[in-house]
Coordinates of C-alpha atoms and ligand atoms in Angstrom, one line a residue:
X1 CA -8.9 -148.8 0.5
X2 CA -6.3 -145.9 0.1
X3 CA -4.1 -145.5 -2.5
X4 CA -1.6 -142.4 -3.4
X5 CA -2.7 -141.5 -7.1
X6 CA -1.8 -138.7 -9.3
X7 CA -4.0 -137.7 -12.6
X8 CA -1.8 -135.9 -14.1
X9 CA 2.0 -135.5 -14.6
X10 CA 4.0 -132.7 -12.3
X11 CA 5.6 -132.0 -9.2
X12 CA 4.9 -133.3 -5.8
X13 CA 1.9 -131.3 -5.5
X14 CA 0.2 -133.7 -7.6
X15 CA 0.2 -136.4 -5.4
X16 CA -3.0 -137.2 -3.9
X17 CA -4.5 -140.0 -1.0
X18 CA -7.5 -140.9 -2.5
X19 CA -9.8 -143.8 -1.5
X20 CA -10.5 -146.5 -4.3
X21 CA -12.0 -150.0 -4.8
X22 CA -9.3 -152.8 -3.4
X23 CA -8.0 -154.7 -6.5
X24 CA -9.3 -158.1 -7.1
X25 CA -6.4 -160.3 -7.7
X26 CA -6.3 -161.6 -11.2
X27 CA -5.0 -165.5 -11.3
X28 CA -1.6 -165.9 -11.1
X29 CA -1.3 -162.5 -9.0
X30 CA -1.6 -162.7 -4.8
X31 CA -3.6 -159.7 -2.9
X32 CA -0.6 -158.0 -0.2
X33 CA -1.8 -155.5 2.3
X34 CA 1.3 -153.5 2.4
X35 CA 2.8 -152.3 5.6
X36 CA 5.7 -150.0 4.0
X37 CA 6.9 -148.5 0.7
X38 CA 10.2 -147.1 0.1
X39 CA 10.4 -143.3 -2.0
X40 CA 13.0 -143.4 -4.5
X41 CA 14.3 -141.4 -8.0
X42 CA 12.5 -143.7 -10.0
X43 CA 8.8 -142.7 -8.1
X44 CA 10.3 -138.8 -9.1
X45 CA 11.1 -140.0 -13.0
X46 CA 7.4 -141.5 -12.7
X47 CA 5.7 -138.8 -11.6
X48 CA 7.0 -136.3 -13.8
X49 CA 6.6 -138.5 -17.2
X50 CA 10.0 -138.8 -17.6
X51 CA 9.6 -142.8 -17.9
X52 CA 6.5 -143.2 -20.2
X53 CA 3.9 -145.7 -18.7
X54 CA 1.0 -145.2 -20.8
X55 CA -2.0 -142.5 -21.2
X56 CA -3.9 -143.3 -18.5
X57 CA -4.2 -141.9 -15.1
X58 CA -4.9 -142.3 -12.6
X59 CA -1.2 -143.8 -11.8
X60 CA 0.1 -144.7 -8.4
X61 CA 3.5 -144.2 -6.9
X62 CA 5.7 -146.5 -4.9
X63 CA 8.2 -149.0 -6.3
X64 CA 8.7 -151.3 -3.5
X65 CA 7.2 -152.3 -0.8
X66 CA 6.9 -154.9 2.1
X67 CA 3.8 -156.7 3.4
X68 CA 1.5 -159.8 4.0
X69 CA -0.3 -162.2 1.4
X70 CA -4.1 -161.7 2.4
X71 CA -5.4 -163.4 -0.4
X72 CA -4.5 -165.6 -3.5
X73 CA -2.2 -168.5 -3.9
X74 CA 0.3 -168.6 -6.7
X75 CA 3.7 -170.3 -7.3
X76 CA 5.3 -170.5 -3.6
X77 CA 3.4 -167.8 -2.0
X78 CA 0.4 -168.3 0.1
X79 CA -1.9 -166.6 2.5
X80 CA 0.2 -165.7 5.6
X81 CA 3.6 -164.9 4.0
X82 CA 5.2 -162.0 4.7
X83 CA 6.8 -160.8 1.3
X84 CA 9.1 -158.2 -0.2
X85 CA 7.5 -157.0 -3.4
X86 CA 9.1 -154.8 -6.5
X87 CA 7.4 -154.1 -9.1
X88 CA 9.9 -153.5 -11.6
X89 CA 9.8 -151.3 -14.8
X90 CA 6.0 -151.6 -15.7
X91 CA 6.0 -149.3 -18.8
X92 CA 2.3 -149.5 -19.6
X93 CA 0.8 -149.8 -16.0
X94 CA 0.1 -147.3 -13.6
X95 CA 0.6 -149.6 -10.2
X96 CA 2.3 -148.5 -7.2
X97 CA 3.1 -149.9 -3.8
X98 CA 2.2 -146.7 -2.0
X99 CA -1.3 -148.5 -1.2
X100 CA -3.3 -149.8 1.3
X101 CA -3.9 -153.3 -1.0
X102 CA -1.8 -154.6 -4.0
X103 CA -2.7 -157.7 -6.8
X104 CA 0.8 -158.5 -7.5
X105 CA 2.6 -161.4 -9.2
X106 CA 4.7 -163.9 -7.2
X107 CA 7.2 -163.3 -9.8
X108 CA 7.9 -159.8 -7.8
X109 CA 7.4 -160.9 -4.3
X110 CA 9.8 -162.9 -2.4
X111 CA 8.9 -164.3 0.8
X112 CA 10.5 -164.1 4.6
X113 CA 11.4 -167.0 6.4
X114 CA 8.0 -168.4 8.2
X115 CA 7.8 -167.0 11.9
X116 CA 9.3 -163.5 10.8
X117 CA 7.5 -160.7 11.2
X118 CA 9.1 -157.2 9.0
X119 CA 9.1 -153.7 10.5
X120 CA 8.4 -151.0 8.8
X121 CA 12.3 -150.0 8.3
X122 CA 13.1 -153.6 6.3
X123 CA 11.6 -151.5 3.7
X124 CA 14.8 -149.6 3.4
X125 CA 16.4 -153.1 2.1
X126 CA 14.1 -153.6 -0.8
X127 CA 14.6 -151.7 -4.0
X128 CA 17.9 -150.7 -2.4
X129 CA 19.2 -153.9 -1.5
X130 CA 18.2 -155.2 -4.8
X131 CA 19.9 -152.5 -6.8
X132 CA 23.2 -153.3 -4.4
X133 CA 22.8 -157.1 -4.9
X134 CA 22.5 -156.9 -8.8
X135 CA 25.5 -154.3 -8.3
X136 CA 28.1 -156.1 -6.1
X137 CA 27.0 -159.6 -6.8
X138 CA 26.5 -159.6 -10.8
X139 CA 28.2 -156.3 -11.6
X140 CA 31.7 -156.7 -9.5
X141 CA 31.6 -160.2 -8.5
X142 CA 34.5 -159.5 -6.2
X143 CA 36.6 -162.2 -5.0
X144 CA 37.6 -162.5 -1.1
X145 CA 39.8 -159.9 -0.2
X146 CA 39.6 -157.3 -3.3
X147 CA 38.9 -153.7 -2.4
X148 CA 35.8 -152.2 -3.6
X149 CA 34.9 -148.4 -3.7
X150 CA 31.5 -147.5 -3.0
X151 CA 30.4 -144.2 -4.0
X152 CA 26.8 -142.4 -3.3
X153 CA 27.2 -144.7 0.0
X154 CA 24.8 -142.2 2.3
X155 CA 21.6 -143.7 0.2
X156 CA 19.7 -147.2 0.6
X157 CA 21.8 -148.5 -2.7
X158 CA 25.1 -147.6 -1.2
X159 CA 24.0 -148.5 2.4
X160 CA 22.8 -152.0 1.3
X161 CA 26.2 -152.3 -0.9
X162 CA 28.7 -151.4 1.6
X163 CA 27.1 -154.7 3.5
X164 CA 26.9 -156.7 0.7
X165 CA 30.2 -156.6 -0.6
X166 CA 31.3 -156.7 2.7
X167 CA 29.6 -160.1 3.3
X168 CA 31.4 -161.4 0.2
X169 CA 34.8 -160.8 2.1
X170 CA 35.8 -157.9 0.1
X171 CA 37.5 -154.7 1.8
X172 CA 35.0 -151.8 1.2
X173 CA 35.9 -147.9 1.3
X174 CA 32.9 -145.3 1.1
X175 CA 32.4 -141.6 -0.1
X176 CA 29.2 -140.2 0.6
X177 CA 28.0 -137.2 2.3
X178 CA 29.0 -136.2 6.0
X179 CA 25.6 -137.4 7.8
X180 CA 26.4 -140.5 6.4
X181 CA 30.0 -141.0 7.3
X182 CA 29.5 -142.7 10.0
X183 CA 26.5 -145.4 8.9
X184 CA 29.2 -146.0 6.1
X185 CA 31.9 -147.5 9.1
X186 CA 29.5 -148.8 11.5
X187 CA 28.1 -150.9 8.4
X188 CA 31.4 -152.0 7.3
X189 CA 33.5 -149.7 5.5
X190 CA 36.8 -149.2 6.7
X191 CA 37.4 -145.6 5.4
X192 CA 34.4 -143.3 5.0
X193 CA 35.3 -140.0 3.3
X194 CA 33.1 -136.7 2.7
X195 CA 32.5 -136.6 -1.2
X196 CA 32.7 -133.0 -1.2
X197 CA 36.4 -133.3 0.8
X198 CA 40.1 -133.0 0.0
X199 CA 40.6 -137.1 0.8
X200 CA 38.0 -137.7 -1.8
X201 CA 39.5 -135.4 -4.5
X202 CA 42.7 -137.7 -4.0
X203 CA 41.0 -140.8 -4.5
X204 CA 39.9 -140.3 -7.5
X205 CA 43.2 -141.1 -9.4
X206 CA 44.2 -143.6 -6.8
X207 CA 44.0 -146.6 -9.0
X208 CA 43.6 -148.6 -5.6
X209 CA 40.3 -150.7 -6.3
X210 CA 39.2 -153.8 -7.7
X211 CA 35.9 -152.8 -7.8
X212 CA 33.7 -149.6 -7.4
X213 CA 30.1 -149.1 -7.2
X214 CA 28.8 -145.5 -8.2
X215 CA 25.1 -144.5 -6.7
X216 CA 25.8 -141.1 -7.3
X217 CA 27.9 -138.1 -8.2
X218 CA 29.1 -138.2 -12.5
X219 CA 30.6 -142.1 -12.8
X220 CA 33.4 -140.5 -15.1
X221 CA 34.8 -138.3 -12.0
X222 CA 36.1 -142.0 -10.2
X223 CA 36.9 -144.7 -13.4
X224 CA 40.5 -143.8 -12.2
X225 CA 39.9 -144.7 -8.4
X226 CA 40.0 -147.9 -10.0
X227 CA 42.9 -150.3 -11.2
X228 CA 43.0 -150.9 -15.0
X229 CA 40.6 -153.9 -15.7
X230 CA 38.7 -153.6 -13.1
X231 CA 35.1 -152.9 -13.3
X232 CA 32.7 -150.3 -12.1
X233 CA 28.5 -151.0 -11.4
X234 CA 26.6 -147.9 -12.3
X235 CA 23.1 -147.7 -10.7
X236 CA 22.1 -144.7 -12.3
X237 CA 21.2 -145.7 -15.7
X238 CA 20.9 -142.6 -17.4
X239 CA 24.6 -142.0 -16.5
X240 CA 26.2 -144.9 -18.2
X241 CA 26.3 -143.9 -21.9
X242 CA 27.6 -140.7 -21.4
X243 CA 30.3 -142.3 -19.7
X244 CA 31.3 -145.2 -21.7
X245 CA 33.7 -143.3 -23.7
X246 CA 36.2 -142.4 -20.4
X247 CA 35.0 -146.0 -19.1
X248 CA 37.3 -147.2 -21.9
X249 CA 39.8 -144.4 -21.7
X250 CA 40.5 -145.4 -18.4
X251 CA 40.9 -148.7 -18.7
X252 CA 37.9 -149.9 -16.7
X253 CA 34.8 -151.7 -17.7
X254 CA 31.5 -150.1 -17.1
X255 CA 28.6 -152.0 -16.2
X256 CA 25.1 -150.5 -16.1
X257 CA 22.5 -151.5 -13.5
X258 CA 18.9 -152.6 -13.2
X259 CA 17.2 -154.1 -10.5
X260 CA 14.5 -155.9 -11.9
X261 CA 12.4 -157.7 -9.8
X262 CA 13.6 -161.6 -9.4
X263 CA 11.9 -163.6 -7.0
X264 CA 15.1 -165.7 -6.0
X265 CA 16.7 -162.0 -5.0
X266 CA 14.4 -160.8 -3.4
X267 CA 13.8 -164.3 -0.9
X268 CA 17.8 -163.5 -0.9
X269 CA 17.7 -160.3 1.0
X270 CA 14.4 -161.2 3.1
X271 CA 16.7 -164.3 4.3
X272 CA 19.4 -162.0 5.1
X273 CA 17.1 -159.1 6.6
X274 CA 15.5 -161.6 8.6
X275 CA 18.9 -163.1 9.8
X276 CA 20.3 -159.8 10.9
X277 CA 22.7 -159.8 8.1
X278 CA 21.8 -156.8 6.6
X279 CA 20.8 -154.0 8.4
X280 CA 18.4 -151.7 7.4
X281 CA 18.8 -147.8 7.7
X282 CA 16.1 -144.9 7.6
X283 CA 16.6 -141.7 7.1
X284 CA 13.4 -140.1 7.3
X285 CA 10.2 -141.9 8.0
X286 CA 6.7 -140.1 6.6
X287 CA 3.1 -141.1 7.0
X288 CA 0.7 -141.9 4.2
X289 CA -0.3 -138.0 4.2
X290 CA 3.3 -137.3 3.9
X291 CA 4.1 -139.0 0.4
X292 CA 4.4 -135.1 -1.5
X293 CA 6.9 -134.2 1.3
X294 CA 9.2 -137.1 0.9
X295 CA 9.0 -136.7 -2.9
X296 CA 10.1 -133.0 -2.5
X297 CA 12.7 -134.0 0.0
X298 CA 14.3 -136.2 -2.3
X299 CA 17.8 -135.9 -3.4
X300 CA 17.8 -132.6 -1.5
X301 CA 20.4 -134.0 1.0
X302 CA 22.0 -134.6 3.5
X303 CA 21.5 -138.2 3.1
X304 CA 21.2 -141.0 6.0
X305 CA 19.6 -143.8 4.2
X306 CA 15.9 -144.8 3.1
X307 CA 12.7 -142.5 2.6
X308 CA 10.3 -145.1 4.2
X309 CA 6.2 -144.0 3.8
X310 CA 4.6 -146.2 7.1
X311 CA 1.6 -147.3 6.3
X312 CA 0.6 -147.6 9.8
X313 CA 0.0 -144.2 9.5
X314 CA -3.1 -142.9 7.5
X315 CA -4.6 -139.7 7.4
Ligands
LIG1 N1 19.1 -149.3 -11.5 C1 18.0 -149.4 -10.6 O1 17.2 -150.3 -10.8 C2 18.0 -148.5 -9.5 C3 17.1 -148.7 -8.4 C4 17.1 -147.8 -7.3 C5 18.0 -146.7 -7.4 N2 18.8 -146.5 -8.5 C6 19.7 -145.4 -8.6 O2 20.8 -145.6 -7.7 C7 21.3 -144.3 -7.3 C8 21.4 -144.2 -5.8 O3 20.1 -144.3 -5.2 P1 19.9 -143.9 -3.7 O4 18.4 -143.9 -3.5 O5 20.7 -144.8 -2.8 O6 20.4 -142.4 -3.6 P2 20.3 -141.3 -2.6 O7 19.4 -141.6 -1.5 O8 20.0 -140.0 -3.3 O9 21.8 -141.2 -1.9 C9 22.9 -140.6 -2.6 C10 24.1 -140.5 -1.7 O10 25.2 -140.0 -2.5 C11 25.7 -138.8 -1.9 N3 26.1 -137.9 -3.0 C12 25.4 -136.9 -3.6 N4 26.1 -136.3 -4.6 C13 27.3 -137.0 -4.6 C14 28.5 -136.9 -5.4 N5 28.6 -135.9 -6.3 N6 29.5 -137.7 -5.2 C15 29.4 -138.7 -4.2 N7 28.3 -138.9 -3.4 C16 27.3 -138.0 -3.6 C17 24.5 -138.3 -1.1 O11 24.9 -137.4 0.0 P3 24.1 -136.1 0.4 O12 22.7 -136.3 0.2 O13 24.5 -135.9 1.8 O14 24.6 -135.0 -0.5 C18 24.0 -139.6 -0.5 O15 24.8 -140.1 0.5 C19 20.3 -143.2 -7.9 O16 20.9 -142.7 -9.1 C20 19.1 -144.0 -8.2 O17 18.4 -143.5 -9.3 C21 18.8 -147.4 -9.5

């Protein structure tokens, strides 16, 4: 099978498609032959040994992914399904999604309804939508009619948040970059403003929300968008502690982020991507070939949601 491997730590460069044995599903794990993975920061972190995960190489890259159970039964997954799989912080493993096969627990998988088939862009609803869920849902838990502030909106975290929060009858405003202004409205927001803009600059000493989520840009540049004991979701984890201290000062609780990889919220957002609920968006779609260029295309702007690597398309 392929598989995207790298054998030793760097820059895009090292990224390699390499063919391999297919894994033989251990018990308790199911055999998925993947049809998408997403690119995202932590596939960067990974690459370049920022996040240790052991000695060995060769690693693979590719945190999420979306595909169908070939082989294996375990817990509620079976042969057939058509799953969304994250992988979750694996410290000492080298496993990524970017394959052609991958033995993977059910405890990271969660299944679409029976009779739907995922495209290739669903992908963009995975590690993102997850991030957003843990972020809106168990980080803001707003109430019906509170305003929430999404900030970093342009990416697959902020895309996926604007909808969620949305869905749970809040009133959402967005900043993000200008080729994302307006995904950030047609998805739900009801102001959309250019981060780098005047309107923006205002807004952050508005005190208008109940709730902000920050994908991006320093978290301690918006506490004061929002109201005094009201909280704000930071998905970028490496940003909360520095931040903690004017968390406080500004009367606003900070709550850090991590997806994880539940099996209940992850059958959540296949239910919902399935249903048309949440829409997925793609920025930029790459073949298998193509996995270097979408790393080194990361964070390099303008955003428009998800990196997507189709796995459709081999070298
Ligand atoms: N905790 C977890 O488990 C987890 C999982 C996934 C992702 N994350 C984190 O969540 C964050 C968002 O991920 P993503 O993939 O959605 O991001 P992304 O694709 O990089 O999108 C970021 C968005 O923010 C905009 N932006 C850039 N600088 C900004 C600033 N200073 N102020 C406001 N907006 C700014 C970008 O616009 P332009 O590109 O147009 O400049 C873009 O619209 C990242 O920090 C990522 O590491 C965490």
């Amino acid at each position: 099978m392929w598989a995207v491997q790298y054998h030793r730590s760097g820059g895009p460069e090292v990224l390699r498609v390499e063919e391999i044995a297919a894994p033989s599903p251990r018990n308790g794990q199911v055999l998925v032959r993947t049809l998408a993975s997403g690119v995202s920061r932590i596939d960067a972190l990974y690459r370049r040994g920022r996040l240790p995960h052991g000695p060995t190489f060769p690693k693979q890259t590719g945190f999420d992914a979306i595909g169908e159970v070939v082989q294996g039964r375990a817990g509620a997954i079976r042969p057939g399904d058509r799953v969304a799989v994250v992988l979750g912080l694996e410290p000492l493993r080298g496993r990524g999604t970017t394959v052609e096969l991958l033995a993977v627990e059910p405890s990271r998988c969660g299944a679409f309804p029976a009779g739907y088939e995922p495209r290739v862009e669903d992908c963009a609803l995975v590690l993102g939508g997850l991030t957003a869920l843990r972020a809106v849902r168990d980080g803001l838990r707003p109430r019906r009619g509170e305003r929430v502030l999404v900030v970093g909106a342009g990416g697959p975290v902020g895309l996926a948040a604007i909808q969620i929060a949305r869905g749970a009858g809040a009133a959402v405003d967005a900043v993000a970059g200008s080729a994302a202004l307006e995904e950030c409205q047609v998805l739900g927001a009801d102001e959309a403003y250019d981060y780098r803009g005047e309107e923006a600059a205002q807004l952050r000493a508005s005190r208008r929300y109940d709730g902000m989520v920050v994908a991006a840009g320093r978290p301690s540049d918006w506490f004061t968008a929002v109201r005094r004991g009201g909280r704000a979701a930071l998905t970028d984890g490496g940003a909360w502690p520095e931040s903690v201290v004017r968390a406080v000062r500004a009367g606003v609780q900070s709550i850090p982020i991590a997806a994880g990889h539940a099996s209940g919220d992850l059958r959540w957002l296949a239910r919902r991507i399935a249903g048309g609920d949440l829409v997925p968006v793609v920025g930029r779609r790459y073949g298998v070939g193509e996995v270097g260029r979408a790393h080194a295309e990361l964070g390099a702007g303008p955003t428009r949601g998800a990196r997507i690597i189709d796995h459709r398309r081999v070298p």
